[in-house]
Coordinates of N, CA, C and O and ligand atoms in Angstrom, one line a residue:
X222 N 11.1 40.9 -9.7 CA 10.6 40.1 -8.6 C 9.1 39.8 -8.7 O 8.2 40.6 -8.9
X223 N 9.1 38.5 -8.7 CA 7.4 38.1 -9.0 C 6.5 38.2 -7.8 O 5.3 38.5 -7.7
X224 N 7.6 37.7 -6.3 CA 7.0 37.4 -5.2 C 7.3 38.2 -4.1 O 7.9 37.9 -3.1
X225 N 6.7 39.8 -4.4 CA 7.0 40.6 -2.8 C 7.0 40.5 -1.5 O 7.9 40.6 -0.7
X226 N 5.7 40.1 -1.3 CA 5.6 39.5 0.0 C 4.2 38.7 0.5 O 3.2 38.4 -0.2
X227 N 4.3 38.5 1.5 CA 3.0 37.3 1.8 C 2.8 37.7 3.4 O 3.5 38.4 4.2
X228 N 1.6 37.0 3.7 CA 0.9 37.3 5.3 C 0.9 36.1 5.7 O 0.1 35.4 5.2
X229 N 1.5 35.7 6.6 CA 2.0 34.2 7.1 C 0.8 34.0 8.4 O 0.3 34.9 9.1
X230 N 0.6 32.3 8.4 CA -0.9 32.1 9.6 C -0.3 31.3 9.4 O 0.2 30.8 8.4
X231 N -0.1 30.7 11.7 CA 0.4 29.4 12.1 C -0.7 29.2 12.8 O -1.5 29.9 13.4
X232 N -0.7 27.7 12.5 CA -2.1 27.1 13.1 C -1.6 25.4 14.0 O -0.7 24.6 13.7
X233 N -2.3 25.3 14.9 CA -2.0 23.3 15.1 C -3.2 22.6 14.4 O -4.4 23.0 14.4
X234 N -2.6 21.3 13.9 CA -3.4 20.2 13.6 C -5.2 20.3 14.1 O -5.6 20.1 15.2
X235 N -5.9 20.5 13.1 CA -7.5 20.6 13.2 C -7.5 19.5 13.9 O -7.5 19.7 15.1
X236 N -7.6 18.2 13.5 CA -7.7 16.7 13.6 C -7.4 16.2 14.6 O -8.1 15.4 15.2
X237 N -5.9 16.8 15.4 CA -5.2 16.6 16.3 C -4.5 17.3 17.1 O -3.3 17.2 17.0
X238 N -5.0 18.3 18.0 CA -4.7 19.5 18.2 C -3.7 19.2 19.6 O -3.3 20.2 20.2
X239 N -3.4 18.1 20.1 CA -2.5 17.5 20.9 C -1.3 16.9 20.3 O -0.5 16.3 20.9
X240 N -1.2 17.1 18.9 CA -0.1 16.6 18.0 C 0.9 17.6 18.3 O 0.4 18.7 18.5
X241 N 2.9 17.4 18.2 CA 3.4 17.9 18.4 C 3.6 18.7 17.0 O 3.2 18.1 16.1
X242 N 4.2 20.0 16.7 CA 4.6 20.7 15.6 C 3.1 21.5 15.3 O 2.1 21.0 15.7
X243 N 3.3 23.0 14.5 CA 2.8 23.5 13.5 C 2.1 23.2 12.1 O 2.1 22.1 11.7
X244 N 1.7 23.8 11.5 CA 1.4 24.5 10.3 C 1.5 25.7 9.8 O 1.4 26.6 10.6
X245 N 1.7 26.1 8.3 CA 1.8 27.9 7.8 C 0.7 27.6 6.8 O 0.2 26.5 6.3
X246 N 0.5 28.6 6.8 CA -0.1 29.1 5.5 C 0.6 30.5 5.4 O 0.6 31.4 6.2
X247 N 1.1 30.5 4.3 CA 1.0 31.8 3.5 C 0.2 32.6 2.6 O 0.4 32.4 1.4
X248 N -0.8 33.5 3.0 CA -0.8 34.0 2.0 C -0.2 34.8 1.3 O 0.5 35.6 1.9
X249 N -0.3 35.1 -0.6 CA 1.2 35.7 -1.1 C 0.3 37.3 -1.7 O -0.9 37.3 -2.1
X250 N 0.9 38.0 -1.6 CA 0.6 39.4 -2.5 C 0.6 39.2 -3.9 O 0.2 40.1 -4.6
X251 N 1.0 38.0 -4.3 CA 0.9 38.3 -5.9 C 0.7 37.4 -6.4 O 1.2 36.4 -5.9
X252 N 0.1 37.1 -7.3 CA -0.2 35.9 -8.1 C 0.9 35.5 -9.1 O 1.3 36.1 -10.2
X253 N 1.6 33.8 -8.4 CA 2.5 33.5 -8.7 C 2.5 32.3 -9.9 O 3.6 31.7 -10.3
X254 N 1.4 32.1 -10.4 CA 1.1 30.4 -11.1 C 1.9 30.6 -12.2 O 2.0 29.5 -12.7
X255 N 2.5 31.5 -12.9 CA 3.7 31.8 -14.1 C 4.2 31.0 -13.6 O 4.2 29.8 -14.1
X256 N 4.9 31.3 -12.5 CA 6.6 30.8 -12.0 C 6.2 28.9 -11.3 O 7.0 28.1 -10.8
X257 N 5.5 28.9 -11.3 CA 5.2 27.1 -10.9 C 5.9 26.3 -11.5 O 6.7 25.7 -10.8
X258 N 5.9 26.1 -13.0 CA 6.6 25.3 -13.6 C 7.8 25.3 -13.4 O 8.2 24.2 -13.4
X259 N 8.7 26.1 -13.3 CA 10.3 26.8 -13.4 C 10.4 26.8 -12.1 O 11.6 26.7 -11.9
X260 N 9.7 26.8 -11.0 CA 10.1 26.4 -9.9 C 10.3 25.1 -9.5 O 11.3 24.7 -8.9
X261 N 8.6 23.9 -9.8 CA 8.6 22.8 -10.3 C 10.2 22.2 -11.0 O 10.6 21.3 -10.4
X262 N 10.9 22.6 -11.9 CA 11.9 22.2 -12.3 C 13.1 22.6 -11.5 O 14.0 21.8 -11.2
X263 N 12.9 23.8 -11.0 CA 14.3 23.9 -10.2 C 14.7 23.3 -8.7 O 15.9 23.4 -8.3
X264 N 13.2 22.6 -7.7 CA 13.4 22.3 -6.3 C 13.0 21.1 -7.1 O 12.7 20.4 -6.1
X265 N 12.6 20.2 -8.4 CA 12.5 19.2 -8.3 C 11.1 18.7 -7.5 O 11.1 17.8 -6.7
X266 N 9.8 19.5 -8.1 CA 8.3 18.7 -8.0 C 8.4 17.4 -7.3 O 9.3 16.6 -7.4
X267 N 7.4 17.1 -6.5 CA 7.2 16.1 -6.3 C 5.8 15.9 -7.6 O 5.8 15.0 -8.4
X268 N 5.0 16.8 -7.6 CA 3.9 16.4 -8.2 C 3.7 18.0 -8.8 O 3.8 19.0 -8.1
X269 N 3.3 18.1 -10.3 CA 2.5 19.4 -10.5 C 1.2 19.6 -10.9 O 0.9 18.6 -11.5
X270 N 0.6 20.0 -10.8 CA -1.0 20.0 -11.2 C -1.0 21.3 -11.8 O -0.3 22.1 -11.4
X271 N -1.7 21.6 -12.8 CA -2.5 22.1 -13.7 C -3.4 23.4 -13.5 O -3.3 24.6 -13.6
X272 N -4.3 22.2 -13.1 CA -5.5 23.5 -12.8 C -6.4 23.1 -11.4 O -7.0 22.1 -11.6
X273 N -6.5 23.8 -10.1 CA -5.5 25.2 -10.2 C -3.9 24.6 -10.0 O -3.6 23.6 -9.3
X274 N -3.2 25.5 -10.8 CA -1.6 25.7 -10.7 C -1.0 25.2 -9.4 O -1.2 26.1 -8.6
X275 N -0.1 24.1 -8.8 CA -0.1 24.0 -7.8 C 1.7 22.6 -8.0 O 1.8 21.7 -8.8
X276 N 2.5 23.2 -7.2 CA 3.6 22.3 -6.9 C 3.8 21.7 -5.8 O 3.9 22.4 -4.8
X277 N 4.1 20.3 -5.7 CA 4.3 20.3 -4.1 C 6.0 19.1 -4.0 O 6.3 18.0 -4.6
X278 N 6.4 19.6 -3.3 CA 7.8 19.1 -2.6 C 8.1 19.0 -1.4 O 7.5 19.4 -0.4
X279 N 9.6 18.1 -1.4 CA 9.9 18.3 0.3 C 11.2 19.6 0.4 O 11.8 19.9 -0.6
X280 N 11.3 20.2 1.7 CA 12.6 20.8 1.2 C 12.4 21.1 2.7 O 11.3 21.2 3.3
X281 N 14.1 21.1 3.5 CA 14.1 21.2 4.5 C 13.3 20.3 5.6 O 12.8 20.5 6.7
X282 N 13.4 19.3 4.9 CA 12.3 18.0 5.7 C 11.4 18.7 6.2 O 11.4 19.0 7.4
X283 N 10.4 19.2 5.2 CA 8.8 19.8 5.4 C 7.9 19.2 4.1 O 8.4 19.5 3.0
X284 N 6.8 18.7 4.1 CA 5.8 18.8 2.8 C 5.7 20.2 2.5 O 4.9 20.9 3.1
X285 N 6.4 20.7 1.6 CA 5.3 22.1 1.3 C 4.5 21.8 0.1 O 4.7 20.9 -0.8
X286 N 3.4 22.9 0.3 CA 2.9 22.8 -1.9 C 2.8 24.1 -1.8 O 2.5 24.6 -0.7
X287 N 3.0 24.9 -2.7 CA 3.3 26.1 -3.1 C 2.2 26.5 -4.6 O 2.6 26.2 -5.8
X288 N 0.6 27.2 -4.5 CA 0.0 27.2 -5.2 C 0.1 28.5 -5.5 O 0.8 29.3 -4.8
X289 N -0.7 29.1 -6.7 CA -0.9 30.4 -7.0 C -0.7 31.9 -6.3 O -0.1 32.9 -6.7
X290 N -1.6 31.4 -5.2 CA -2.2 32.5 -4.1 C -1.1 32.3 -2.8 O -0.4 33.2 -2.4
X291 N -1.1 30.9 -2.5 CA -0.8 30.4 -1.3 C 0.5 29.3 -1.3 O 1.0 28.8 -2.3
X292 N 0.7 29.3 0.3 CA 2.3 28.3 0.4 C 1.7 27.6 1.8 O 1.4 28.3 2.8
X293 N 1.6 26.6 1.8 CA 1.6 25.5 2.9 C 2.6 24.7 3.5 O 2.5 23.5 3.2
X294 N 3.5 25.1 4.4 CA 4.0 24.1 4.9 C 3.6 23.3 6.4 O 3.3 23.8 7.4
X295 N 3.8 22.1 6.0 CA 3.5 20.8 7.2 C 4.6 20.6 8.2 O 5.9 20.6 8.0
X296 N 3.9 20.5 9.3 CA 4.9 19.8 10.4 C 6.0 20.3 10.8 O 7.0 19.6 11.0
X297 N 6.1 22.1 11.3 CA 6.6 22.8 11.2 C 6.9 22.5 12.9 O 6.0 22.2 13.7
X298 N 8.6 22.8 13.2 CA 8.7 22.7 15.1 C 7.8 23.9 15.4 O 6.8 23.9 16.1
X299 N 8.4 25.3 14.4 CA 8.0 26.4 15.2 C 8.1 27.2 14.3 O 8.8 27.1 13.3
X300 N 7.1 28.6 14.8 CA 7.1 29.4 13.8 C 8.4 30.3 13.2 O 8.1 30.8 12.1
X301 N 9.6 30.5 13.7 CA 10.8 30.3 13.6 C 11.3 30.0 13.0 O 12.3 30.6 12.6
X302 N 10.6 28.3 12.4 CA 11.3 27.4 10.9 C 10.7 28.0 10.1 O 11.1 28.5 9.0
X303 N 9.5 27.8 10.4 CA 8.2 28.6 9.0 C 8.8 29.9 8.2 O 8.8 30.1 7.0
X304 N 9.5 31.1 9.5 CA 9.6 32.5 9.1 C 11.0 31.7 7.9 O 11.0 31.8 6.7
X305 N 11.8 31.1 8.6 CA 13.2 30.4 7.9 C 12.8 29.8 6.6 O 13.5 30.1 5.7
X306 N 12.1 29.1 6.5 CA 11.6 28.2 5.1 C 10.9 29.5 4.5 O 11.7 30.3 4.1
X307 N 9.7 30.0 4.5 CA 9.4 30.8 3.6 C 10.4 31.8 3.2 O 10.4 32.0 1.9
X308 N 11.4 32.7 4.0 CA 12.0 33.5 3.4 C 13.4 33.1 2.4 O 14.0 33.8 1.7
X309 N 13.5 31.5 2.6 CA 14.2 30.9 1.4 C 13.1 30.8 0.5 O 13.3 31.6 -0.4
X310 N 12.2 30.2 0.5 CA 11.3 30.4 -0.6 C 10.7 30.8 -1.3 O 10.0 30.3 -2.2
X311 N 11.0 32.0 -0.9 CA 10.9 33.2 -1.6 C 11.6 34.0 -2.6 O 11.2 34.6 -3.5
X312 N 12.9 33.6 -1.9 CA 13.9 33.6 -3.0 C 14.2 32.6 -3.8 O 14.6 32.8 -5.0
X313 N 14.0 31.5 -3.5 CA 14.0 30.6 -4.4 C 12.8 30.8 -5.4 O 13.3 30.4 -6.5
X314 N 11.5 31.2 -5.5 CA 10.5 31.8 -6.1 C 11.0 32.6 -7.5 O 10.8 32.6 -8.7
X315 N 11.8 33.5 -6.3 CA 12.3 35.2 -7.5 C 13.2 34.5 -8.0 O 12.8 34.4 -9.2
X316 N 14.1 33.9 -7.8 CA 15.4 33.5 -8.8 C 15.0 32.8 -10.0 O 15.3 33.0 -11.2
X317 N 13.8 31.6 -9.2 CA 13.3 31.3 -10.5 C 12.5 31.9 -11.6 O 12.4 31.3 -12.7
X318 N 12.1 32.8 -11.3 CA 11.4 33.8 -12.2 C 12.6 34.3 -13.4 O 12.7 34.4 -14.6
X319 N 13.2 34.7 -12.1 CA 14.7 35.8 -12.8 C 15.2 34.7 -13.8 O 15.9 35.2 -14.8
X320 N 15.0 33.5 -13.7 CA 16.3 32.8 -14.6 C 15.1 31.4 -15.5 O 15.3 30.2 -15.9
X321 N 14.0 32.3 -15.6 CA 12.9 31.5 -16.3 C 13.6 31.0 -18.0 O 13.3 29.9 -18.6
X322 N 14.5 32.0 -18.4 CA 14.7 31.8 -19.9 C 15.4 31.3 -19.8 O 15.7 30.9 -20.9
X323 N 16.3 30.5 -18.7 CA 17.3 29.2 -18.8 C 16.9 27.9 -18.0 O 17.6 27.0 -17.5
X324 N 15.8 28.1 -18.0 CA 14.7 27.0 -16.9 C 14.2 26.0 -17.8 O 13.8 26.7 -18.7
X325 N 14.0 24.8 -18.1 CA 13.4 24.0 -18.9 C 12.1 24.2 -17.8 O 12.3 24.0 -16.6
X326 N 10.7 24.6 -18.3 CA 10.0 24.2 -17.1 C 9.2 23.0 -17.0 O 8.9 22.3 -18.0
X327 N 9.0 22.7 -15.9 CA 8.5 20.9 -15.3 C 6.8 21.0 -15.4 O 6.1 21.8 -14.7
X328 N 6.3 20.1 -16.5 CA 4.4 20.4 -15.8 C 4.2 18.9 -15.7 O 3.3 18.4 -16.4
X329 N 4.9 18.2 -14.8 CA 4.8 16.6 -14.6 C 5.8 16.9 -13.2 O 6.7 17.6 -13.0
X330 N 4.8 15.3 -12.3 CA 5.4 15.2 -11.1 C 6.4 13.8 -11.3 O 6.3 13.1 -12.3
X331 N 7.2 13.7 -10.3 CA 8.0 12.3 -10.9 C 7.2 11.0 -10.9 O 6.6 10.5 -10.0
X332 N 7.4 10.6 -11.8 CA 7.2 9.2 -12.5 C 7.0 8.7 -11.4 O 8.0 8.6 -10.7
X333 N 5.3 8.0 -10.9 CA 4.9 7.1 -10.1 C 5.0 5.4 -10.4 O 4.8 5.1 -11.6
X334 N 5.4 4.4 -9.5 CA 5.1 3.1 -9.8 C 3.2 3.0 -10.0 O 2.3 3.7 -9.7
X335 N 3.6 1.8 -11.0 CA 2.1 1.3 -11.4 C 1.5 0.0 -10.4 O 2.2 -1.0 -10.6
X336 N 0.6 -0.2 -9.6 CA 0.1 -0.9 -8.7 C 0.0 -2.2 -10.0 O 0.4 -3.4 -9.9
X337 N -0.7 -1.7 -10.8 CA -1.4 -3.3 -11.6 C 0.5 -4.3 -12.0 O 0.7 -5.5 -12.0
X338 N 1.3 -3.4 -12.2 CA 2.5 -3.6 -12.5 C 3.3 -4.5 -11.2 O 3.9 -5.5 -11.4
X339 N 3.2 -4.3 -10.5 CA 3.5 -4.8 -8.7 C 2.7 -6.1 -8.6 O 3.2 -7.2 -8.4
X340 N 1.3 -5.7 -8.8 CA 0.2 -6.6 -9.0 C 0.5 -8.0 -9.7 O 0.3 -9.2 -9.3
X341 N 0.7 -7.7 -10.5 CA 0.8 -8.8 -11.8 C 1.8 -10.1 -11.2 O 1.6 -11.3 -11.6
X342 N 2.8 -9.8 -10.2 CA 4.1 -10.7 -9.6 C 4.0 -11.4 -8.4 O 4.6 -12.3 -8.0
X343 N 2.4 -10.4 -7.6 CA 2.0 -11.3 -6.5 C 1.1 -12.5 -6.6 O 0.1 -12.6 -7.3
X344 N 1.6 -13.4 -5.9 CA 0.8 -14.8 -5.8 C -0.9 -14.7 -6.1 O -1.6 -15.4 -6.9
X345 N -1.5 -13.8 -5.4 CA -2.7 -13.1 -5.6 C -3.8 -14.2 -4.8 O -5.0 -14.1 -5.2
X346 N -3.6 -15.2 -3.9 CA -4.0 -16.2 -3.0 C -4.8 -15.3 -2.0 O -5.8 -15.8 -1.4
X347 N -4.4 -13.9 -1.7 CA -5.2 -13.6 -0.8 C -5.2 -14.1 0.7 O -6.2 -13.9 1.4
X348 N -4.2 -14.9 1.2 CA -3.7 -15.7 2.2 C -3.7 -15.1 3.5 O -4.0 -15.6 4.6
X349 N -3.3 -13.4 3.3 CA -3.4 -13.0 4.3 C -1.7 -13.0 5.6 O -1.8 -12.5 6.7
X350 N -0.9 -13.5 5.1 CA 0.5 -14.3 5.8 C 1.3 -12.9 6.1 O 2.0 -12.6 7.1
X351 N 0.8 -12.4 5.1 CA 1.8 -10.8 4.9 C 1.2 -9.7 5.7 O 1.8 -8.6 5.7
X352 N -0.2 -9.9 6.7 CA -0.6 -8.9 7.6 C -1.3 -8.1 6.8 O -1.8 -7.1 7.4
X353 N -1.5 -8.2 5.2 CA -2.4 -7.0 4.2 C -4.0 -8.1 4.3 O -4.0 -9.3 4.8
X354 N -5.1 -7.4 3.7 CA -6.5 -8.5 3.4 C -6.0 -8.7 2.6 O -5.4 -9.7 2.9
X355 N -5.8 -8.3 1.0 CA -5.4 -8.8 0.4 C -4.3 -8.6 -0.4 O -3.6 -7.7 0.0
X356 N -4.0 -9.2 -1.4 CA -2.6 -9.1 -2.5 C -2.4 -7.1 -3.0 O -1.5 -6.3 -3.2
X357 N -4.2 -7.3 -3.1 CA -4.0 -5.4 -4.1 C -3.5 -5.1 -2.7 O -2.3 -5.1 -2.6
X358 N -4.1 -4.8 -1.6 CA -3.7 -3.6 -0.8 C -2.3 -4.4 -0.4 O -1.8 -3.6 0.5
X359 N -1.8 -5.1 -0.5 CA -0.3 -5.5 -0.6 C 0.7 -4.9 -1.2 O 1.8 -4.5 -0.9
X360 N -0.1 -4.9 -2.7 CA 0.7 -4.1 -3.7 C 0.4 -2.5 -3.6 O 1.3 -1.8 -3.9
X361 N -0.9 -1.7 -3.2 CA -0.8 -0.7 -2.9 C 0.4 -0.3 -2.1 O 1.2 0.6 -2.5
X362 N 0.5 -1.2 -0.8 CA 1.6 -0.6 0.2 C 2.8 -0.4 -0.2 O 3.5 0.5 0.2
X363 N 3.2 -1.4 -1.0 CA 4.8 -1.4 -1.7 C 4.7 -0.6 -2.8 O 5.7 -0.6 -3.4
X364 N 3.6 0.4 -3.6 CA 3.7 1.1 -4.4 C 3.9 2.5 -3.5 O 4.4 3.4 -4.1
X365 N 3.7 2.6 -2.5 CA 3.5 3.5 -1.6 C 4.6 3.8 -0.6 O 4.9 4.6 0.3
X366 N 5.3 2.5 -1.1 CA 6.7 2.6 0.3 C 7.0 2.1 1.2 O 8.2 2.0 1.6
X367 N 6.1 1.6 1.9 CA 6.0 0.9 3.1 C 5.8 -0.4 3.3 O 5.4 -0.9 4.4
X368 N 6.0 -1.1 2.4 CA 6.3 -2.7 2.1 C 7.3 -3.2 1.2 O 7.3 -2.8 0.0
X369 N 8.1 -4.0 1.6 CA 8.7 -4.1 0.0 C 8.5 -6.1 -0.2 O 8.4 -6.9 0.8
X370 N 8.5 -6.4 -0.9 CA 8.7 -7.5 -1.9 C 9.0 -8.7 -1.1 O 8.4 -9.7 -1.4
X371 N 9.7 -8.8 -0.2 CA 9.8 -10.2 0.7 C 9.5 -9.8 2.0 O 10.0 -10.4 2.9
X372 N 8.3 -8.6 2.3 CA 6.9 -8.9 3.1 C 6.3 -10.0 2.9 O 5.9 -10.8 3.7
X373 N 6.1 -10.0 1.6 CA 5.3 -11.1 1.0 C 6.0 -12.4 1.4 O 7.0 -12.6 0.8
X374 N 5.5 -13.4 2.6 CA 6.2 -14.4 2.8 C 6.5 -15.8 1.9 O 7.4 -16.5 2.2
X375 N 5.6 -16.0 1.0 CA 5.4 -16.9 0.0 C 5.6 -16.9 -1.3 O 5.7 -17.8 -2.2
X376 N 6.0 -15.4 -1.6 CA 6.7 -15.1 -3.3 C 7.9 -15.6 -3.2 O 8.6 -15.8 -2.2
X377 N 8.0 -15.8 -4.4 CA 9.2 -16.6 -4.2 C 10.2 -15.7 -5.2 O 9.8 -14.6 -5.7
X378 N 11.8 -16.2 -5.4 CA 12.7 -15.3 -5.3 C 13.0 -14.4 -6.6 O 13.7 -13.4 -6.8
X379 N 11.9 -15.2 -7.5 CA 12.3 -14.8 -8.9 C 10.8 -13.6 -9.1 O 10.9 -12.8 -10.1
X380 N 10.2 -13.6 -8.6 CA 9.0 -12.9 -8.8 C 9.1 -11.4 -8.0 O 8.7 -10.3 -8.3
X381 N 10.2 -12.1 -6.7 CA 10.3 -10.5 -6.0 C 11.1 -10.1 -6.4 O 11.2 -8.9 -6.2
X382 N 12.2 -10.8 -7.2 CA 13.2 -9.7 -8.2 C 12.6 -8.8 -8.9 O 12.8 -7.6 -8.8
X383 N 11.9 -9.2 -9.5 CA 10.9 -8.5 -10.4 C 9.8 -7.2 -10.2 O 9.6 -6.2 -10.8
X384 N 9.4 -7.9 -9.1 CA 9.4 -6.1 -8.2 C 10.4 -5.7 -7.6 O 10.5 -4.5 -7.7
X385 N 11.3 -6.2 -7.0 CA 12.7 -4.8 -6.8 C 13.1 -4.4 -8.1 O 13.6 -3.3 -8.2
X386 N 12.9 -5.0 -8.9 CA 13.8 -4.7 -10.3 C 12.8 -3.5 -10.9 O 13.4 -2.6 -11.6
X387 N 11.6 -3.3 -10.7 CA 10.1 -3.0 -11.4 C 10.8 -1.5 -10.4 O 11.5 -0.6 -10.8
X388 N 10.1 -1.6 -9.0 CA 10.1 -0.4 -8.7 C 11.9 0.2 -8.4 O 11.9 1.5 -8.3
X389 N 13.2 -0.5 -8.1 CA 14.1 0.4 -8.6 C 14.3 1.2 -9.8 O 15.2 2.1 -9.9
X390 N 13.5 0.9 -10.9 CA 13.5 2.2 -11.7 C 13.0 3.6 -11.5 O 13.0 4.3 -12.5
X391 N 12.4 4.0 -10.4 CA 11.9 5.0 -10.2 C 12.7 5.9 -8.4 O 12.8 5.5 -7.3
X392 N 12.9 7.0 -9.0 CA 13.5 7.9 -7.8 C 12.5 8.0 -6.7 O 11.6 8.8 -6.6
X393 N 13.0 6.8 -5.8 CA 11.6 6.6 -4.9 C 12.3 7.7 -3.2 O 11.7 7.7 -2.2
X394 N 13.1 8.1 -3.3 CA 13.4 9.1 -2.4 C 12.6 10.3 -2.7 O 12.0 10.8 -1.8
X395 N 12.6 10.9 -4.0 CA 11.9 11.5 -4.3 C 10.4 11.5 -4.3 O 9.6 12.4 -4.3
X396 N 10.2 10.3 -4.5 CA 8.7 10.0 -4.9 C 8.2 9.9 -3.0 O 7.6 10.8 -2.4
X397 N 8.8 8.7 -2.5 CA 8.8 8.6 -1.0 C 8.9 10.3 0.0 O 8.4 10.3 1.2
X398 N 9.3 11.2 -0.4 CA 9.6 12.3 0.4 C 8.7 12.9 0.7 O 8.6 13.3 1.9
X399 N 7.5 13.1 -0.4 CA 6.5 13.8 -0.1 C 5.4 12.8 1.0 O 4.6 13.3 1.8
X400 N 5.4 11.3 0.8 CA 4.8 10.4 1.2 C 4.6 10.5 2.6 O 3.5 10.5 3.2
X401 N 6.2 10.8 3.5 CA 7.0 10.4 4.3 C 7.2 11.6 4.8 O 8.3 12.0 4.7
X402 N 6.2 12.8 5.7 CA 6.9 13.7 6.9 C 7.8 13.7 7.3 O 8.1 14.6 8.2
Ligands
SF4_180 S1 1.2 -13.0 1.9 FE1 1.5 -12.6 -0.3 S2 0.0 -13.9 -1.3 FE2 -0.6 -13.7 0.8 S3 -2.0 -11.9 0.8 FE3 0.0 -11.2 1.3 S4 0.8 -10.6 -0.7 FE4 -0.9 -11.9 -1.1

């Protein structure tokens, strides 16, 4: 067992302390950045980082990131879910430790869309029609999720295939999940 135990802190929104839901913090008793990667592969990373050691996913429609020291989960109803999510995650932690030698481990988050790639298909007029200032932060949005391809009121039909075609190669549920509370 890599991960004994941890000292859990529920807090509300610094920013927004009239916001509905929670936050955790965990802190963990042990130092866990071994098991990152092999956890990374087993809940499926959204993103992993390096240094410091740090994974972050959705699970149980929550952002967590799960670093070294510490576990963060977002947007929590109640401390109730928090006690519920971490004590699966905890096991989900040990198992993956326990079953490291049949773990391929993950040190990459999933494959993001390329903005200049999005970019390259828009009109790039700057027109403004689509409610963005301009084409980039156009193509930011739809790299991002929240726009897609015939926002753009003026591309025309062969150009926005080309971005649906561009970004359906990428597991944008996954990629979207962490984006998306
Ligand atoms: S409507 Fe299309 S061409 Fe005009 S700014 Fe938006 S993305 Fe660019």
């Amino acid at each position: 067992m890599i991960l004994k135990g941890y000292t859990k802190k529920i807090f509300n929104s610094e920013c927004n302390p009239a916001c509905e839901g929670v936050h955790c913090i965990a802190k963990l008793d042990q130092d866990i950045a071994e098991v990152l990667p092999y956890l990374s592969a087993a809940l499926g990373g959204y993103e992993y980082l390096n240094n410091p050691p740090a994974v972050t996913f959705k699970a149980h429609g929550k952002p967590i990131a799960v670093q070294a020291s510490q576990i963060a989960i977002n947007a929590l109803r109640s401390e109730a879910e928090a006690d519920k999510i971490l004590s699966w995650l905890q096991r989900e932690i040990n198992e993956a430790w326990e079953n490291r030698s049949r773990i391929e481990p993950c040190y990459e988050g999933a494959p993001k869309p390329n903005l200049i790639e999005v970019l390259k298909h828009l009109p790039k007029t700057n027109c403004q029609k689509c409610n963005q200032p301009t084409c980039m932060v156009f193509a930011v949005r739809i790299t991002e999720g929240n726009l897609a391809a015939d926002d753009c009121p003026i591309l025309d039909k062969e150009q926005g295939n080309r971005i649906g075609e561009y970004m359906g190669r990428f597991d944008m549920e996954k990629y979207y999940s962490w984006l998306r509370p």
